[in-house]
Backbone as numpy.savetxt, mean C-alpha at the origin, in Angstrom:
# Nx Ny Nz CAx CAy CAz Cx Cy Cz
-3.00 22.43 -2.02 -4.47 22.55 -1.96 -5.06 21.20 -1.55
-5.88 21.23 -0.18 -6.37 20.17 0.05 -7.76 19.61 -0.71
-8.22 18.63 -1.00 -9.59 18.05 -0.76 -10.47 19.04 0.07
-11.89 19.50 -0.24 -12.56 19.97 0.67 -13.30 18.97 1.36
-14.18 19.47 2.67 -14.54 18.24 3.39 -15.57 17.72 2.21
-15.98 17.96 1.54 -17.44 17.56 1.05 -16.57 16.18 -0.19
-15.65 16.73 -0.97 -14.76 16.00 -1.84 -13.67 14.74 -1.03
-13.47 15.06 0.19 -12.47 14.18 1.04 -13.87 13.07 1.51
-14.78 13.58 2.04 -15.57 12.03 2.26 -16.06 11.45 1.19
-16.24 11.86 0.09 -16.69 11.07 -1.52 -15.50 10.68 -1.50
-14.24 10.72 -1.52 -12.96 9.99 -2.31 -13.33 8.59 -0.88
-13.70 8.80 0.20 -13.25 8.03 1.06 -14.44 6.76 0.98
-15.99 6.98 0.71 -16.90 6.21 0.12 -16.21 5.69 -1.24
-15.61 6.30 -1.90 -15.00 5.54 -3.44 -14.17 4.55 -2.97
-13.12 5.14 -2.32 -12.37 4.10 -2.15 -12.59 2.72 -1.39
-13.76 3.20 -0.44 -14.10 2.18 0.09 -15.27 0.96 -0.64
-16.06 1.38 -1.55 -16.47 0.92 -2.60 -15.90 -0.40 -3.07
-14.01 0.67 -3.49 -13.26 -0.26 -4.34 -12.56 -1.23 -3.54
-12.37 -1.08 -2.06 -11.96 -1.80 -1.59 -12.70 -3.01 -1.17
-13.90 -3.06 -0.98 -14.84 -4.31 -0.99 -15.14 -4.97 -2.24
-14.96 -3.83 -2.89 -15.62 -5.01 -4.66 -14.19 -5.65 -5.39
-13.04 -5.35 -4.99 -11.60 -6.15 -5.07 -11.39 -6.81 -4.34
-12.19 -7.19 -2.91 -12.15 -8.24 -2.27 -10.51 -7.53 -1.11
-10.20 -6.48 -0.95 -9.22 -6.34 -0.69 -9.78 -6.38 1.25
-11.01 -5.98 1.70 -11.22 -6.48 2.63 -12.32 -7.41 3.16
-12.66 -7.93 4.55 -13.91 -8.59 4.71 -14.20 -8.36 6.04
-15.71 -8.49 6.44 -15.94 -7.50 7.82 -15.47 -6.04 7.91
-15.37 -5.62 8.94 -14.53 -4.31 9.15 -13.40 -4.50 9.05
-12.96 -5.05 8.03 -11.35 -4.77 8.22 -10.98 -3.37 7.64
-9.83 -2.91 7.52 -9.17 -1.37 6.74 -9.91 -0.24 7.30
-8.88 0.59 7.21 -9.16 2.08 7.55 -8.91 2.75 6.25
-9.62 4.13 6.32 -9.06 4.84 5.01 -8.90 6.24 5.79
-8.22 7.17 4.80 -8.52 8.63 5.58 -7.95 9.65 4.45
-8.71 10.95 4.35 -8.36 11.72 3.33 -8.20 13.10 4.25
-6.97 13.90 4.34 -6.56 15.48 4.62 -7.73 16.19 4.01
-7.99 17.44 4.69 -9.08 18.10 4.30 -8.17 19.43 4.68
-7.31 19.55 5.40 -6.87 20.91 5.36 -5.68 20.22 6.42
-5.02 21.71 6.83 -3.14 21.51 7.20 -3.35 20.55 8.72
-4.11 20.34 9.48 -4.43 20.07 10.72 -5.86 19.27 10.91
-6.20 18.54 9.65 -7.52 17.96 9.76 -7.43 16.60 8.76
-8.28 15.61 9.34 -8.12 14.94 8.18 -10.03 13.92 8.68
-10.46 13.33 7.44 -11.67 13.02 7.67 -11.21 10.87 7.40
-11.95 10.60 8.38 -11.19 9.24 8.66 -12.41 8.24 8.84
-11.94 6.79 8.60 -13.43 5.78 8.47 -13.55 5.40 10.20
-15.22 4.81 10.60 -15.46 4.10 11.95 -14.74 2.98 12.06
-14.99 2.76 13.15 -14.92 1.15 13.53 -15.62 0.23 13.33
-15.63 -1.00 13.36 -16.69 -1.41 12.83 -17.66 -1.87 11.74
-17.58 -1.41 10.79 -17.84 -0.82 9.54 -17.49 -1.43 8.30
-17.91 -2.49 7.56 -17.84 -2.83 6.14 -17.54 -1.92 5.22
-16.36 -1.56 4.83 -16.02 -0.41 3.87 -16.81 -0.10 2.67
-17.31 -1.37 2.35 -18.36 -1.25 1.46 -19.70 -0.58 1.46
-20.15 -0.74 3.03 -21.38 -0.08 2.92 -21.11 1.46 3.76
-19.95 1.88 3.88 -19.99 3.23 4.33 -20.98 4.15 3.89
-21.71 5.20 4.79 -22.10 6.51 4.61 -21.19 7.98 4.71
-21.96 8.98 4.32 -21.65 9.76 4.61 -21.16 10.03 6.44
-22.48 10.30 7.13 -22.62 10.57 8.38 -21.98 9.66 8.80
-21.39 8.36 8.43 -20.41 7.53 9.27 -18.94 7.99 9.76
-18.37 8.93 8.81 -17.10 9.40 8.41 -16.91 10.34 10.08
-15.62 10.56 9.88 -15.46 11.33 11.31 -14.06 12.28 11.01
-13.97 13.30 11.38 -13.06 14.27 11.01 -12.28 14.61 12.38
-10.92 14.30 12.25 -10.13 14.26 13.53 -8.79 15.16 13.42
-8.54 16.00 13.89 -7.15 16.77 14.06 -6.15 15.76 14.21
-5.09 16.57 13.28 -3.99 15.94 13.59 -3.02 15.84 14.36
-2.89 17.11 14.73 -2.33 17.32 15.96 -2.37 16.65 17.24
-3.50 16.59 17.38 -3.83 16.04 19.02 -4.91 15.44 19.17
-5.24 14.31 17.80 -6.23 13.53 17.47 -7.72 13.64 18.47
-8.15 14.82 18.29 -9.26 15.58 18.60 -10.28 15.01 17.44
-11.84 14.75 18.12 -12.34 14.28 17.04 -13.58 16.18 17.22
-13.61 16.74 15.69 -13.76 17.81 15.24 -15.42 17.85 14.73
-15.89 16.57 14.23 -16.68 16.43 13.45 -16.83 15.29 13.37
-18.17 14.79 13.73 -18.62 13.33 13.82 -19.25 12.66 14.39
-20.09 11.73 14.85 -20.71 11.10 15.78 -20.63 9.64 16.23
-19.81 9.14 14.75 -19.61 7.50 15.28 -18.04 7.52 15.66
-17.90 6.10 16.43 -15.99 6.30 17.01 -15.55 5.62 15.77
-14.14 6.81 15.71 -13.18 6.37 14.74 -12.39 5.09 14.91
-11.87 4.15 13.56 -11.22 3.63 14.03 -10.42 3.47 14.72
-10.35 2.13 15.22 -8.69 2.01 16.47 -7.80 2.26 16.00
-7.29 2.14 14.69 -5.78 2.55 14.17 -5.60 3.98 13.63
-6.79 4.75 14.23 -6.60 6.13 13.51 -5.32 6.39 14.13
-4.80 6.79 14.83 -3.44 6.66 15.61 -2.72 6.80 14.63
-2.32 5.32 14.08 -1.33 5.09 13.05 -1.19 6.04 11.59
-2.68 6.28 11.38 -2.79 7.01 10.25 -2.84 8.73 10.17
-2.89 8.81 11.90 -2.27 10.15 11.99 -0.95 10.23 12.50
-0.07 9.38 12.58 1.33 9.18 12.76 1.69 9.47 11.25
1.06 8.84 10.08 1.98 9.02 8.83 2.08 10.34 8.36
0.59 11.51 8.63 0.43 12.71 8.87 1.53 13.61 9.71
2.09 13.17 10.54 2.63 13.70 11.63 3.99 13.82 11.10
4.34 12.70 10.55 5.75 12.45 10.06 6.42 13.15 8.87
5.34 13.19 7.93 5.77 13.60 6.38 4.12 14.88 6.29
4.82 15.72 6.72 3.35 17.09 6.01 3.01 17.14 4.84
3.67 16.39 3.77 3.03 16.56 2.81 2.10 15.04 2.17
2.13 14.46 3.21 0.83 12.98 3.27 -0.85 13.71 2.95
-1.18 13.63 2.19 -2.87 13.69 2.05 -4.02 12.91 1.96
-3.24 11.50 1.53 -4.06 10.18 2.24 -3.87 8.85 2.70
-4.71 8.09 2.99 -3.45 6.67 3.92 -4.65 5.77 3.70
-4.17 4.74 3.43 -5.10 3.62 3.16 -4.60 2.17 3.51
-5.59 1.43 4.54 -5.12 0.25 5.35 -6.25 -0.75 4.77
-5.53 -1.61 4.39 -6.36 -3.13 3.78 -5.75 -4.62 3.97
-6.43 -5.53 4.22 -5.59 -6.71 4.07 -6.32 -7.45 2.71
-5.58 -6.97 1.60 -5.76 -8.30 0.52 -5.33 -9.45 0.56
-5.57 -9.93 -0.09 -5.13 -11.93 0.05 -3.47 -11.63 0.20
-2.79 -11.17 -1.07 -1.39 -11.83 -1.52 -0.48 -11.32 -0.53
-1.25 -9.77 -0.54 -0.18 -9.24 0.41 -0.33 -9.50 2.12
-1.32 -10.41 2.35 -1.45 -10.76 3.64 -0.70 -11.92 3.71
-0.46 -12.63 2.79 0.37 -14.16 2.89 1.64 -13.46 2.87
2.00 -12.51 2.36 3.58 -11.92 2.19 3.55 -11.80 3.71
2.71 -10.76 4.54 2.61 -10.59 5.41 3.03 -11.54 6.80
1.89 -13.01 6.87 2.16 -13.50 7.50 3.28 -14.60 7.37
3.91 -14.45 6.29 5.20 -15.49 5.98 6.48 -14.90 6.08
6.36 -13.71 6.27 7.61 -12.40 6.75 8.43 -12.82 5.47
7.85 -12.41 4.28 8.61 -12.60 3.18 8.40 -10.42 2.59
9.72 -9.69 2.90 9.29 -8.39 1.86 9.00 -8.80 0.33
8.33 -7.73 -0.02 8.19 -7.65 -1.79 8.91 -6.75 -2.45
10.31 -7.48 -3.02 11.45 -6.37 -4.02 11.40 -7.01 -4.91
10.37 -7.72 -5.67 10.94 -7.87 -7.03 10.96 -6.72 -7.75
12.44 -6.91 -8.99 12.06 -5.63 -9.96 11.21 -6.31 -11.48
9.83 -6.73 -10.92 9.02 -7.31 -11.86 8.53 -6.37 -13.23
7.37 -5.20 -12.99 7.44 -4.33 -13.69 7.43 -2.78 -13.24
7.32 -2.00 -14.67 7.24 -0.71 -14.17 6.43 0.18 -13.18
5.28 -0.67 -13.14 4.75 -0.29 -11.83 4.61 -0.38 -10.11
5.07 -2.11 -10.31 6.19 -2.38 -9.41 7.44 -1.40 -8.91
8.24 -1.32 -9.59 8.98 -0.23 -9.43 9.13 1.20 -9.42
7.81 1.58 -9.69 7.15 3.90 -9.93 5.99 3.56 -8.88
5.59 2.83 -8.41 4.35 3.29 -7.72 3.99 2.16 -6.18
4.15 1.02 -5.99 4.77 0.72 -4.60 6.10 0.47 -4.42
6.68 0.48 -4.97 7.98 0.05 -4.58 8.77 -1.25 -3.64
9.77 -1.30 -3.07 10.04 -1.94 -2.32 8.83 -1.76 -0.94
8.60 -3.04 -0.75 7.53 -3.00 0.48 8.07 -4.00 1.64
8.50 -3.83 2.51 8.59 -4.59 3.91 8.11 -4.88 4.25
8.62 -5.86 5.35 7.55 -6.52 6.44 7.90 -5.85 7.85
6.95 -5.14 8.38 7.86 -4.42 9.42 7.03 -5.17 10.49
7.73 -5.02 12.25 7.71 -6.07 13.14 6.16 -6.04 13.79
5.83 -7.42 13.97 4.43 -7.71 14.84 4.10 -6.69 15.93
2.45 -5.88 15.93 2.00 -5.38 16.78 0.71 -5.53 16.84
0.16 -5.55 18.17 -1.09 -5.45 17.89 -2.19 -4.64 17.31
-3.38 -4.98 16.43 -3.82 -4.20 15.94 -4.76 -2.99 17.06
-4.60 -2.09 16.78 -5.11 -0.75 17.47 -3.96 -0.41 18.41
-3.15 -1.02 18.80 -2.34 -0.48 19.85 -1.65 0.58 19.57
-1.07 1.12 20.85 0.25 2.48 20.64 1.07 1.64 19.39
1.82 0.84 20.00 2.46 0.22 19.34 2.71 0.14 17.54
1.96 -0.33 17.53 1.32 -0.14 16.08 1.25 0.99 15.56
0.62 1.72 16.19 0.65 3.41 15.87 2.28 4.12 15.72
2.91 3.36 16.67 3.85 4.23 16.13 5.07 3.35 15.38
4.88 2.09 15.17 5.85 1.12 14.82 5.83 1.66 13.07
4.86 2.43 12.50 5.24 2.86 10.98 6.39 3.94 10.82
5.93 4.95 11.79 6.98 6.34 11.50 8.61 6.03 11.00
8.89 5.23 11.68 10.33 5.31 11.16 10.56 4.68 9.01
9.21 4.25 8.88 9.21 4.33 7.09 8.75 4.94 6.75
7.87 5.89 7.27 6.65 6.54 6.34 7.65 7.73 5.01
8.63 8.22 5.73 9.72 8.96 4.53 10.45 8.37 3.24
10.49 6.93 4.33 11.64 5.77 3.27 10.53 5.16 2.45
9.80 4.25 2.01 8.99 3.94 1.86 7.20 4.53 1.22
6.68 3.64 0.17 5.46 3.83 -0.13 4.29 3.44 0.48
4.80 2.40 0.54 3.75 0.79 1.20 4.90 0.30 2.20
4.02 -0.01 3.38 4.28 -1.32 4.36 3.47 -2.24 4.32
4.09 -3.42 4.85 3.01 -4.36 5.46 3.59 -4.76 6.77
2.09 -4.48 7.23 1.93 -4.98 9.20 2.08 -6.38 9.23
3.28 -6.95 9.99 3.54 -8.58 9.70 2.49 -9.16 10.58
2.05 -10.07 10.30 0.59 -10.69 10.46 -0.75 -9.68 10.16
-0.85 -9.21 9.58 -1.65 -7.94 9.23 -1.98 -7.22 7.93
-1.53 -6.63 7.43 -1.64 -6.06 6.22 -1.10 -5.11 5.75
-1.00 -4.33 4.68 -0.50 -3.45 4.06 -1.18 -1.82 4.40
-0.32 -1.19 4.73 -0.70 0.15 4.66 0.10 1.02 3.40
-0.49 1.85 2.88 0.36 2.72 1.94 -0.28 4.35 2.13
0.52 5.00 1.90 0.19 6.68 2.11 0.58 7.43 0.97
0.08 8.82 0.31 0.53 9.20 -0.65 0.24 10.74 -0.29
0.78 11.42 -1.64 0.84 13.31 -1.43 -0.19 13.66 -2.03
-1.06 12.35 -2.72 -2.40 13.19 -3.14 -3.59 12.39 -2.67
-4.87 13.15 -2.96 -5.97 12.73 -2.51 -6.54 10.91 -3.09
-6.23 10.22 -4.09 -6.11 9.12 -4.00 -4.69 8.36 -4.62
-3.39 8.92 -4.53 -2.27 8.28 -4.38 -2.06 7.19 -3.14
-1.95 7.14 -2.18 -2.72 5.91 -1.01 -3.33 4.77 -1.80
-4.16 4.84 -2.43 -5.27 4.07 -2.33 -4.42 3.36 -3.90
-4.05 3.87 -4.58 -3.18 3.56 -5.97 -1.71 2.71 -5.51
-1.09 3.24 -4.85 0.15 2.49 -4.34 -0.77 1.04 -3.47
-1.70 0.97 -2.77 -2.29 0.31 -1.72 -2.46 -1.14 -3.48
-3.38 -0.38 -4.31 -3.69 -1.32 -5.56 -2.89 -2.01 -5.95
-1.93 -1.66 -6.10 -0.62 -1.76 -6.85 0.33 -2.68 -6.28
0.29 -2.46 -4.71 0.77 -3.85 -4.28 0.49 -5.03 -4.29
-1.07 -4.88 -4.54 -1.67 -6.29 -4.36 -1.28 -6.92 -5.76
-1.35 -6.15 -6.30 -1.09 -6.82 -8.10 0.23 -7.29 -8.46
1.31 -6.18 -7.28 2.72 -6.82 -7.36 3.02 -8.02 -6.71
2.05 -8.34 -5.66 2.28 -9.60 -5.06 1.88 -10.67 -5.44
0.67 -10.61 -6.02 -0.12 -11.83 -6.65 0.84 -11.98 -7.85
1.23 -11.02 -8.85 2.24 -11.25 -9.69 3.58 -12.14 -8.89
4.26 -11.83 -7.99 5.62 -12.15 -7.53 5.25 -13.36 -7.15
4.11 -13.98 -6.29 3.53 -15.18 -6.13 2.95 -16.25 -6.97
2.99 -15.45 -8.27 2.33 -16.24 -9.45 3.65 -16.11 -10.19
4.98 -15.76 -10.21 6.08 -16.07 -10.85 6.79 -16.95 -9.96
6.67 -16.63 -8.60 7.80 -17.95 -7.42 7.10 -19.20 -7.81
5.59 -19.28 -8.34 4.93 -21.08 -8.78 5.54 -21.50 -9.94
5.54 -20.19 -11.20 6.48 -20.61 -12.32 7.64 -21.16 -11.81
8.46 -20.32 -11.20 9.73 -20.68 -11.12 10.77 -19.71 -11.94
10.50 -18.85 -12.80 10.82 -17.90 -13.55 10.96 -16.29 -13.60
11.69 -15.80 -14.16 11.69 -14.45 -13.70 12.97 -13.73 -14.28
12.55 -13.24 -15.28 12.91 -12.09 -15.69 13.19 -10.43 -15.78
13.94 -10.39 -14.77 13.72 -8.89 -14.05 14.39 -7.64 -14.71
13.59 -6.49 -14.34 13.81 -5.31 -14.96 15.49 -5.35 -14.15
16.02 -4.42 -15.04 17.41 -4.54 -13.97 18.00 -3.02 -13.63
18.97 -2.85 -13.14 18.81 -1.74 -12.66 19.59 -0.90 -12.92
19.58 -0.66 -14.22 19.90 0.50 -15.34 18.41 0.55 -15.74
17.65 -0.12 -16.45 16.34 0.35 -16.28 15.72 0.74 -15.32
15.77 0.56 -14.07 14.73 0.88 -12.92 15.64 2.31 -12.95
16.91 2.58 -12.76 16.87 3.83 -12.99 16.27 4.95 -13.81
16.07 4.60 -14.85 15.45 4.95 -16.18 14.31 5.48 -16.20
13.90 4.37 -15.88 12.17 4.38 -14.95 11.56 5.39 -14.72
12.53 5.79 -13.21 12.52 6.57 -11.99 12.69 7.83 -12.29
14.13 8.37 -12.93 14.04 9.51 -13.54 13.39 10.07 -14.65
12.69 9.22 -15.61 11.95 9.81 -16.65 10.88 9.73 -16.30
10.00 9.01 -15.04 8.51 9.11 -14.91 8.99 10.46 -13.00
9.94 10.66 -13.01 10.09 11.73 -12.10 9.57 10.99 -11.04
9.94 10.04 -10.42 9.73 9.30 -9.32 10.50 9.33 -8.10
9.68 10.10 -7.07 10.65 10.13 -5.97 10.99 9.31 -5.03
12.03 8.25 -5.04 11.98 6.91 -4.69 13.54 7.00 -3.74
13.47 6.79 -2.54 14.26 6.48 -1.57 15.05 5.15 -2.33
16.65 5.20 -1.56 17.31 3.86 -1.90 16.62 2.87 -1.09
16.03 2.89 0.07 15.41 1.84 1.15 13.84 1.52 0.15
13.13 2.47 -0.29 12.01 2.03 -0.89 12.07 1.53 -2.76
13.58 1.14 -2.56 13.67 1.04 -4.08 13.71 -0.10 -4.16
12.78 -1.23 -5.14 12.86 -2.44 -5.48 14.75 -3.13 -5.83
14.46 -4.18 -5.77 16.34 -5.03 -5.98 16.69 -4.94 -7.04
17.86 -4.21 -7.16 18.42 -4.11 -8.26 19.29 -4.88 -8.76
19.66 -5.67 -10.13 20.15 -7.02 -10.41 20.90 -6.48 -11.63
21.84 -6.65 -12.18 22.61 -6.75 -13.51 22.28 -7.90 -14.15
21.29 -7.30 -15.09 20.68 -9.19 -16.25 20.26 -7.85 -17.17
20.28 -8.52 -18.56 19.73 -8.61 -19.94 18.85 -8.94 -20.47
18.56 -10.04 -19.61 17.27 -11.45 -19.69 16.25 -10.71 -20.47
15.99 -9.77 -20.07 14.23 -9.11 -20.44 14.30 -8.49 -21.57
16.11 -8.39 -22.27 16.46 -8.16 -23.72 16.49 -9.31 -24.94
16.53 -9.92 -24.02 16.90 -11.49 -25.49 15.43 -12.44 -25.14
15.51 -13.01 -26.38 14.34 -13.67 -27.28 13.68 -14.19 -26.02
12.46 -14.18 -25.89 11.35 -15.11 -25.11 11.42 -16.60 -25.13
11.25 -17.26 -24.86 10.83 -18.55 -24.80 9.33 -19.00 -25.43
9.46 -20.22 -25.89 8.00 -21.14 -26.33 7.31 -21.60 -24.71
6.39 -21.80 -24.17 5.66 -22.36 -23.37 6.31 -23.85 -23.65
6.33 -24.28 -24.56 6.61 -25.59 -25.15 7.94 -25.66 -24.37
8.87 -24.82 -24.85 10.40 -25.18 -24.16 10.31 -25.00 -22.58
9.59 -24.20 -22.02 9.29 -23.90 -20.73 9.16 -25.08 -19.99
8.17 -25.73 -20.85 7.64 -27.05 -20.10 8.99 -28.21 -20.24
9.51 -27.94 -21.31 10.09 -29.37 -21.65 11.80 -29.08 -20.54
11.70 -27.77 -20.17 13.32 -27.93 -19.03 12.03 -28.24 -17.96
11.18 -27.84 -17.50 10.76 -28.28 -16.90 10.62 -29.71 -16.24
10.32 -30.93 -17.35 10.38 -31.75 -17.62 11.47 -32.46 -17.82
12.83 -31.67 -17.87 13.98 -32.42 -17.76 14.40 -32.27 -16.11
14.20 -31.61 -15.51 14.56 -31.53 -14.15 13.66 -32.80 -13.09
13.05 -33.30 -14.00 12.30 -34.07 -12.99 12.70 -35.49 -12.68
């Protein structure tokens, strides 16, 4: 059961809402887009501060043969791409493109994100790549996702940003969240220097008791450690090996 059109452009004003007041974009950056039925999906302009979207801005485009159905302003340039993830996996219902801070530095430093940090890290983006430079709006681009959109939750466009897609009407936009929090986390543990990872008898654990359908390619790194079983540390001792290494 899809979103109706009237419910698919409110999720797509929400999300876009949330995506300006998290700072996740600036200017027109990001696309969003929500399925409205088996061959339709309602998608953001060009142009366009996600934040101040309207209704009448929104534009409804087939998937098939990216026909625009309903609408009056031009869709974004990367609608392409976001009807490629449609194209690939039929059971996609929404796709959400942003460049946040952390995951844009992952981005432009061609570093992927596998830590097995936490459980949400590991049930809800998962392993995220850096997949290869294209330009933004191009064919290229458009079709440089398909070969993950099955393997995979989240990408990130190297020099570019993160896209993520999901089977429900705001799953997209939740995996899209979720990375940013895994990265700023993974970037705020590589400054520690520390890291204690889930390992992977738990990430299995995880996976099958929260019923997570997780590809071996989209599955965070799996490590044999205990670490996250035995006693914590003082800040105090933290500092003081710290302080012996110097």
């Amino acid at each position: 059961m899809y979103p109706s059109d009237k419910e698919a452009k409110a999720l797509i004003l929400e999300i876009g809402q949330k995506m300006s007041s998290s700072g996740f974009v600036a200017a027109n950056d990001g696309n969003i887009s929500v399925r409205c039925s088996e061959d339709a999906v309602w998608i953001t302009p060009t142009g366009v501060n996600k934040g101040e979207l309207k209704e009448e801005m929104l534009i409804k485009v087939r998937i098939s043969d990216s026909a625009i159905l309903e609408g009056t302003w031009k869709p974004t340039s990367e609608t392409e791409m976001h009807l490629n993830a449609y194209r690939t996996d039929n059971e996609i219902v929404s796709t959400a493109h942003a460049h946040p801070l952390n995951c844009s530095i992952l981005a432009c430093a061609g570093i992927e994100l596998d830590l097995p940090t936490t459980l949400s890290a590991v049930c809800i983006s998962g392993r995220i790549p850096v997949i290869p430079y294209c330009c933004s709006g191009s064919k290229e681009l458009a079709e440089c996702i398909i070969p993950y959109v099955k393997k995979y939750h989240v990408v990130n466009l190297a020099n570019h940003g993160p896209i993520a897609w999901g089977k429900a009407p705001r799953e997209a936009w939740y995996r899209l969240e979720n990375a940013e929090a895994s990265a700023r986390l993974a970037l705020g543990l590589a400054t520690l220097g520390r890291l204690r990872p889930i390992n992977s008898d738990q990430i299995t654990e995880a996976l099958a008791f929260h019923k997570i359908d997780m590809t071996p390619e989209g599955t965070v790194c799996r490590v044999d450690s205990n670490a996250d079983l035995q006693p914590s540390i003082p800040f105090s001792e933290y500092m003081r090996q710290i302080m012996e290494t110097k």
